[in-house]
Amino acid sequence: MSVLSRLALGAGVSILLSTTALAADLTVGFSQIGSESGWRAAETSVTKAEAEKRGIDLKFADAQQKQENQIKAIRGFIAQGVDAILVAPVVATGWEAVLGEAKDAKIPVILLDRGVDAPQDLYLTSIASDQVEEGRVAGRWLTETVKDKDCKVVELQGTVGSTPAINRKKGFEEAIADHKNISIVRSQTGDFTRSKGKEVMEGFIKAENGGKGICAVYAHNDDMAVGAIQAIKDAGLKPGSDILVVSIDAVPDIFAAMAAGEANATVELTPNMAGPAFDALEAYLKDGKEPEKFIITESKLYTPADNPKGEYEARKGLGY
Ligand code: AHR
C-alpha cells in the first residue's frame, strides 16, 4: 500500500490532497468473476477504461467463474499491498475469512454488482443494482402485457448461490404473486451463459409440449435470453410472439433481437460500476469520508417502443 493511502486510512486523519494526485498514486486489485456474459465483458472494459482515465494502476484477475480463484486473487492483492480491492463476488457466501484478512491489512474492499452474506464492516461499500427490483420490473411488465390471459412462464435462473439469481427470482415472484393467471411452471439455472440458456430452454420446450404450453420465458440475464431465442426458433416457434421474452441487462444483442421482433423487454443494468466505486474510494482516501454502504444503480425497463435499433447502435462499441 502506498504511504499516502495508509496515512489517509488512519482513523480521523484528514489529509487534503487533490483527487488527481491521489488517484495517480493508487494501485487497485480487481477480482472479476470471468466472462460469462456480454454484460460482464462490458463491466471489465469499463473498469479498465475508468482506471486508465484516472491514472489508477489496475491489477486485473479473471477468476473463470470460481470462488476459490477469487479468494486466491484477493490474497495475492493483499500480499502485494494494493491500496484497495474491487471484487465482483460470484456467489454470496464464503467471503468472511478473506474479507477479514483485507480488513486486518487495512485495505478497503468495494463490492461490484453482486452482494455477499458477510458483516457489512468487512467492505467499504457495495455498488450494485436493486436486484429484487429488477425482478419486479420484469414481472410487472409481464402482468401488464398478458393482463388476464393464462400465462405459463419458464424461468432461466442465473448462477446458483449468486445474489442476482436469488434476488431476481424473488422480485419476479413478488410481482406476479397476485396474478393467479400467471405461474412459473419450470425454473432452472442457465448459469448466466448463452449456451446454457439455449440448452435449458430446449429442455423446457420438450417438456412443455414442444413449447406450445409456454407463454413467456423470464431469463435472469440477456445472454440466456438470446440462447433461449435460438432454442425457440429451432423448435419452429416465434420468439417475441409465440413465446414472450423478458430479461435483464440491456446488452446490444437483446436490442438487436428486439428490433427483429424476437425479444419483448429488458431491464437495464449499467456496466459502469467502476465510476461510482473509484469516486467513493478517492473521496474516502482523500478525507476519510465513508461512502453510503449501498450505492444503488438504476433499473430502467426497455421495450420495442424505446428505439431498439438506436439502442443497439449506441451500445455496440462499448465493450459488450
Ligand atoms: O451480477 C450481474 C449479472 O452477472 C449480470 O446480469 C449478468 O449478465 C452477469 O453475468
XYZ file of C-alpha atoms and ligand atoms in Angstrom:
330
model
C 0.000 0.000 0.000
C 1.242 3.477 -0.795
C 2.256 5.789 2.034
C -0.456 8.278 1.057
C -3.229 5.725 1.303
C -2.029 4.315 4.623
C -1.988 7.818 6.057
C -5.419 8.629 4.722
C -6.802 5.394 6.145
C -5.612 6.212 9.648
C -8.568 6.954 11.903
C -9.544 10.619 11.958
C -6.595 11.716 9.821
C -7.655 14.389 7.382
C -5.258 14.988 4.527
C -6.216 17.430 1.817
C -4.858 16.178 -1.462
C -6.108 16.761 -4.945
C -8.070 13.758 -6.277
C -5.915 13.636 -9.400
C -2.702 13.443 -7.449
C -4.164 10.768 -5.196
C -5.700 8.672 -7.962
C -2.461 8.687 -9.909
C -0.766 7.106 -6.920
C -3.282 4.302 -6.438
C -2.909 0.610 -7.125
C -6.210 -1.263 -7.105
C -6.763 -5.007 -7.462
C -9.880 -6.176 -9.306
C -11.114 -9.740 -8.862
C -13.555 -10.273 -11.722
C -15.813 -13.351 -11.911
C -14.987 -14.246 -15.505
C -16.636 -13.508 -18.832
C -19.876 -15.462 -18.730
C -21.959 -12.717 -20.361
C -21.791 -9.717 -22.649
C -22.648 -7.562 -19.664
C -19.661 -8.855 -17.698
C -17.310 -8.232 -20.620
C -18.579 -4.633 -20.692
C -18.071 -4.218 -16.954
C -14.479 -5.377 -17.349
C -13.834 -2.955 -20.246
C -15.444 -0.034 -18.421
C -13.448 -0.738 -15.237
C -10.158 -0.863 -17.142
C -11.017 2.340 -19.036
C -12.086 4.187 -15.840
C -8.864 3.178 -14.102
C -6.772 4.342 -17.050
C -8.621 7.655 -17.243
C -7.901 8.319 -13.566
C -4.282 7.136 -13.675
C -5.047 4.186 -11.382
C -2.830 1.131 -11.732
C -5.398 -1.687 -12.022
C -4.310 -5.260 -11.304
C -6.871 -7.467 -13.030
C -7.590 -11.110 -12.120
C -10.109 -13.245 -14.035
C -11.460 -15.998 -11.737
C -13.016 -18.079 -14.520
C -16.233 -18.441 -12.539
C -14.546 -19.997 -9.490
C -14.785 -18.548 -5.991
C -11.552 -20.277 -4.970
C -9.730 -18.323 -7.711
C -11.264 -15.090 -6.425
C -10.111 -15.825 -2.882
C -6.614 -16.630 -4.169
C -6.541 -13.381 -6.174
C -7.676 -11.311 -3.179
C -4.966 -12.885 -1.014
C -2.471 -12.051 -3.743
C -3.615 -8.415 -3.794
C -3.260 -8.238 -0.002
C 0.271 -9.658 -0.233
C 1.158 -7.053 -2.875
C -0.133 -4.291 -0.583
C -2.588 -2.731 -3.019
C -4.469 0.408 -1.943
C -7.919 -1.103 -2.459
C -9.643 -4.179 -3.818
C -12.670 -4.393 -6.105
C -14.467 -7.713 -6.145
C -17.478 -8.948 -8.107
C -18.393 -11.926 -5.902
C -19.502 -14.967 -7.913
C -21.657 -16.319 -5.043
C -22.987 -14.775 -1.841
C -21.448 -17.000 0.851
C -17.896 -17.903 1.893
C -16.247 -14.468 1.981
C -15.880 -13.721 5.663
C -12.355 -15.049 6.165
C -10.718 -13.379 3.167
C -12.548 -10.071 3.659
C -11.402 -10.180 7.287
C -7.815 -10.570 6.076
C -8.195 -7.488 3.856
C -9.643 -5.562 6.792
C -6.751 -6.609 9.047
C -4.365 -5.358 6.358
C -6.338 -2.042 6.281
C -7.174 -2.472 2.608
C -10.685 -1.230 1.739
C -12.786 -3.624 -0.318
C -15.531 -2.484 -2.682
C -18.141 -4.961 -3.923
C -19.208 -4.609 -7.546
C -22.570 -5.705 -8.986
C -23.257 -8.580 -6.532
C -23.631 -8.839 -2.772
C -22.190 -11.089 -0.061
C -23.582 -12.681 3.088
C -20.972 -11.191 5.400
C -20.854 -8.452 8.067
C -21.050 -5.006 6.489
C -17.929 -3.745 8.251
C -15.875 -6.086 6.047
C -16.359 -3.887 2.993
C -16.300 -0.145 2.382
C -19.276 -0.015 0.049
C -21.261 -2.069 -2.433
C -22.090 -0.714 -5.886
C -24.945 -2.714 -7.385
C -28.488 -2.562 -8.667
C -31.516 -3.372 -6.538
C -31.749 -6.901 -7.901
C -35.106 -7.642 -6.279
C -36.481 -4.537 -8.008
C -35.037 -5.727 -11.352
C -37.109 -8.913 -10.952
C -40.156 -6.844 -10.012
C -39.769 -4.610 -13.067
C -39.613 -7.682 -15.336
C -42.586 -9.277 -13.555
C -44.694 -6.109 -13.664
C -44.027 -5.816 -17.379
C -45.375 -9.345 -17.849
C -48.512 -8.752 -15.750
C -49.274 -5.565 -17.689
C -48.639 -7.301 -21.018
C -50.643 -10.504 -20.574
C -53.362 -8.897 -18.425
C -56.000 -11.622 -17.663
C -54.680 -14.197 -20.134
C -53.391 -17.501 -18.692
C -49.623 -17.487 -18.890
C -47.196 -20.302 -18.100
C -43.711 -18.935 -17.537
C -40.390 -20.760 -17.742
C -37.523 -19.200 -15.821
C -33.809 -19.295 -16.615
C -32.004 -18.563 -13.380
C -28.527 -17.125 -13.037
C -25.613 -18.790 -11.254
C -26.778 -20.838 -8.264
C -25.990 -19.061 -4.991
C -25.325 -15.672 -6.612
C -27.271 -12.670 -5.323
C -28.716 -11.711 -8.741
C -30.118 -15.235 -9.188
C -31.642 -15.237 -5.691
C -32.995 -11.681 -5.816
C -34.213 -11.540 -9.408
C -36.228 -14.699 -8.758
C -37.676 -13.212 -5.582
C -38.644 -9.896 -7.209
C -40.321 -11.534 -10.207
C -42.293 -13.888 -7.953
C -43.406 -10.922 -5.849
C -44.642 -9.061 -8.930
C -46.738 -11.946 -10.247
C -47.951 -13.173 -6.823
C -51.406 -11.572 -7.043
C -51.935 -12.674 -10.650
C -53.297 -16.198 -10.435
C -53.376 -16.472 -14.260
C -49.553 -16.295 -14.326
C -47.437 -19.153 -12.972
C -43.828 -20.283 -13.208
C -44.035 -23.860 -14.454
C -40.319 -24.597 -14.827
C -37.235 -22.973 -13.372
C -33.616 -23.997 -13.784
C -30.196 -22.401 -13.816
C -28.611 -21.428 -17.128
C -25.554 -20.074 -15.268
C -25.856 -16.637 -16.949
C -24.430 -18.034 -20.219
C -25.866 -18.070 -23.711
C -25.030 -21.738 -24.351
C -26.567 -22.955 -21.076
C -29.607 -20.725 -21.645
C -30.176 -22.392 -25.018
C -29.645 -25.895 -23.656
C -32.013 -25.434 -20.705
C -34.656 -23.771 -22.908
C -34.513 -26.764 -25.274
C -35.342 -28.978 -22.284
C -38.230 -26.704 -21.245
C -39.650 -26.789 -24.778
C -39.505 -30.587 -24.924
C -41.149 -30.894 -21.509
C -43.897 -28.404 -22.386
C -45.483 -29.952 -25.456
C -42.913 -28.657 -27.960
C -43.151 -25.199 -26.420
C -46.868 -24.821 -27.144
C -47.680 -24.641 -23.458
C -45.213 -21.832 -22.792
C -46.412 -18.222 -22.811
C -43.197 -16.476 -21.693
C -39.567 -17.016 -20.791
C -38.089 -14.935 -17.971
C -34.285 -15.017 -18.106
C -32.158 -13.535 -15.320
C -29.878 -12.063 -17.989
C -29.960 -11.188 -21.670
C -27.341 -13.733 -22.700
C -29.534 -16.613 -21.523
C -32.498 -14.938 -23.257
C -30.534 -14.817 -26.525
C -29.759 -18.548 -26.125
C -33.451 -19.202 -25.405
C -34.486 -17.247 -28.517
C -32.354 -19.582 -30.618
C -33.919 -22.646 -28.967
C -37.430 -21.272 -29.638
C -36.606 -20.668 -33.300
C -35.074 -24.160 -33.624
C -38.365 -25.567 -32.293
C -40.241 -23.818 -35.124
C -41.832 -21.166 -32.893
C -41.594 -17.380 -32.988
C -39.784 -15.775 -30.042
C -41.386 -12.450 -29.172
C -44.893 -13.559 -30.191
C -45.455 -17.326 -29.679
C -43.278 -17.085 -26.578
C -42.666 -13.696 -24.938
C -39.068 -12.977 -23.889
C -38.227 -10.775 -20.891
C -34.782 -10.481 -19.346
C -32.249 -8.217 -17.611
C -29.045 -6.314 -18.603
C -29.825 -4.328 -21.795
C -26.870 -5.585 -23.835
C -26.663 -4.740 -27.562
C -27.680 -8.249 -28.694
C -31.023 -8.078 -26.893
C -31.756 -4.784 -28.679
C -30.906 -6.454 -31.998
C -33.358 -9.238 -31.065
C -35.960 -6.633 -30.059
C -35.548 -4.794 -33.352
C -36.168 -8.123 -35.118
C -39.350 -8.675 -33.061
C -37.794 -11.589 -31.146
C -37.483 -10.079 -27.640
C -40.048 -8.044 -25.708
C -38.468 -6.380 -22.681
C -35.202 -5.948 -20.814
C -34.215 -4.180 -17.585
C -31.042 -2.143 -17.842
C -28.053 -2.837 -15.601
C -25.282 -0.314 -16.124
C -21.836 -1.868 -16.649
C -20.318 1.265 -15.118
C -19.854 0.104 -11.538
C -16.252 1.317 -11.511
C -17.064 5.029 -11.897
C -19.017 5.252 -8.615
C -16.561 2.807 -6.978
C -13.499 4.926 -7.763
C -15.364 8.131 -6.802
C -16.199 6.616 -3.403
C -12.685 5.279 -2.926
C -10.982 8.550 -3.866
C -13.242 10.558 -1.531
C -12.568 8.074 1.271
C -8.816 8.126 0.834
C -8.769 11.899 0.458
C -10.584 12.880 3.634
C -11.814 9.693 5.287
C -15.405 10.273 4.083
C -17.295 6.995 4.497
C -19.483 6.370 1.437
C -23.042 5.047 1.679
C -22.861 1.289 2.405
C -25.048 0.536 -0.615
C -24.836 2.630 -3.774
C -27.764 1.568 -5.943
C -27.769 1.898 -9.734
C -30.916 2.474 -11.801
C -33.143 -0.338 -13.184
C -34.835 1.003 -16.306
C -37.237 -1.003 -18.464
C -36.744 -1.055 -22.252
C -39.295 -2.391 -24.726
C -39.613 -2.236 -28.531
C -41.135 1.257 -28.039
C -37.694 2.524 -26.963
C -35.928 2.574 -30.326
C -34.101 -0.777 -30.068
C -32.136 -0.133 -33.285
C -30.811 3.126 -31.851
C -30.008 1.458 -28.516
C -28.128 -1.293 -30.361
C -26.088 1.266 -32.320
C -25.354 3.342 -29.213
C -24.130 0.339 -27.187
C -22.421 -1.925 -29.685
C -18.957 -0.354 -29.351
C -18.940 -0.204 -25.549
C -17.167 -3.480 -24.823
C -20.173 -5.799 -24.538
O -24.210 -9.635 -11.410
C -24.711 -9.121 -12.581
C -25.059 -10.231 -13.539
O -23.932 -11.033 -13.774
C -25.471 -9.759 -14.924
O -26.827 -9.531 -15.045
C -25.103 -10.954 -15.729
O -25.143 -10.771 -17.102
C -23.773 -11.224 -15.160
O -23.162 -12.310 -15.561
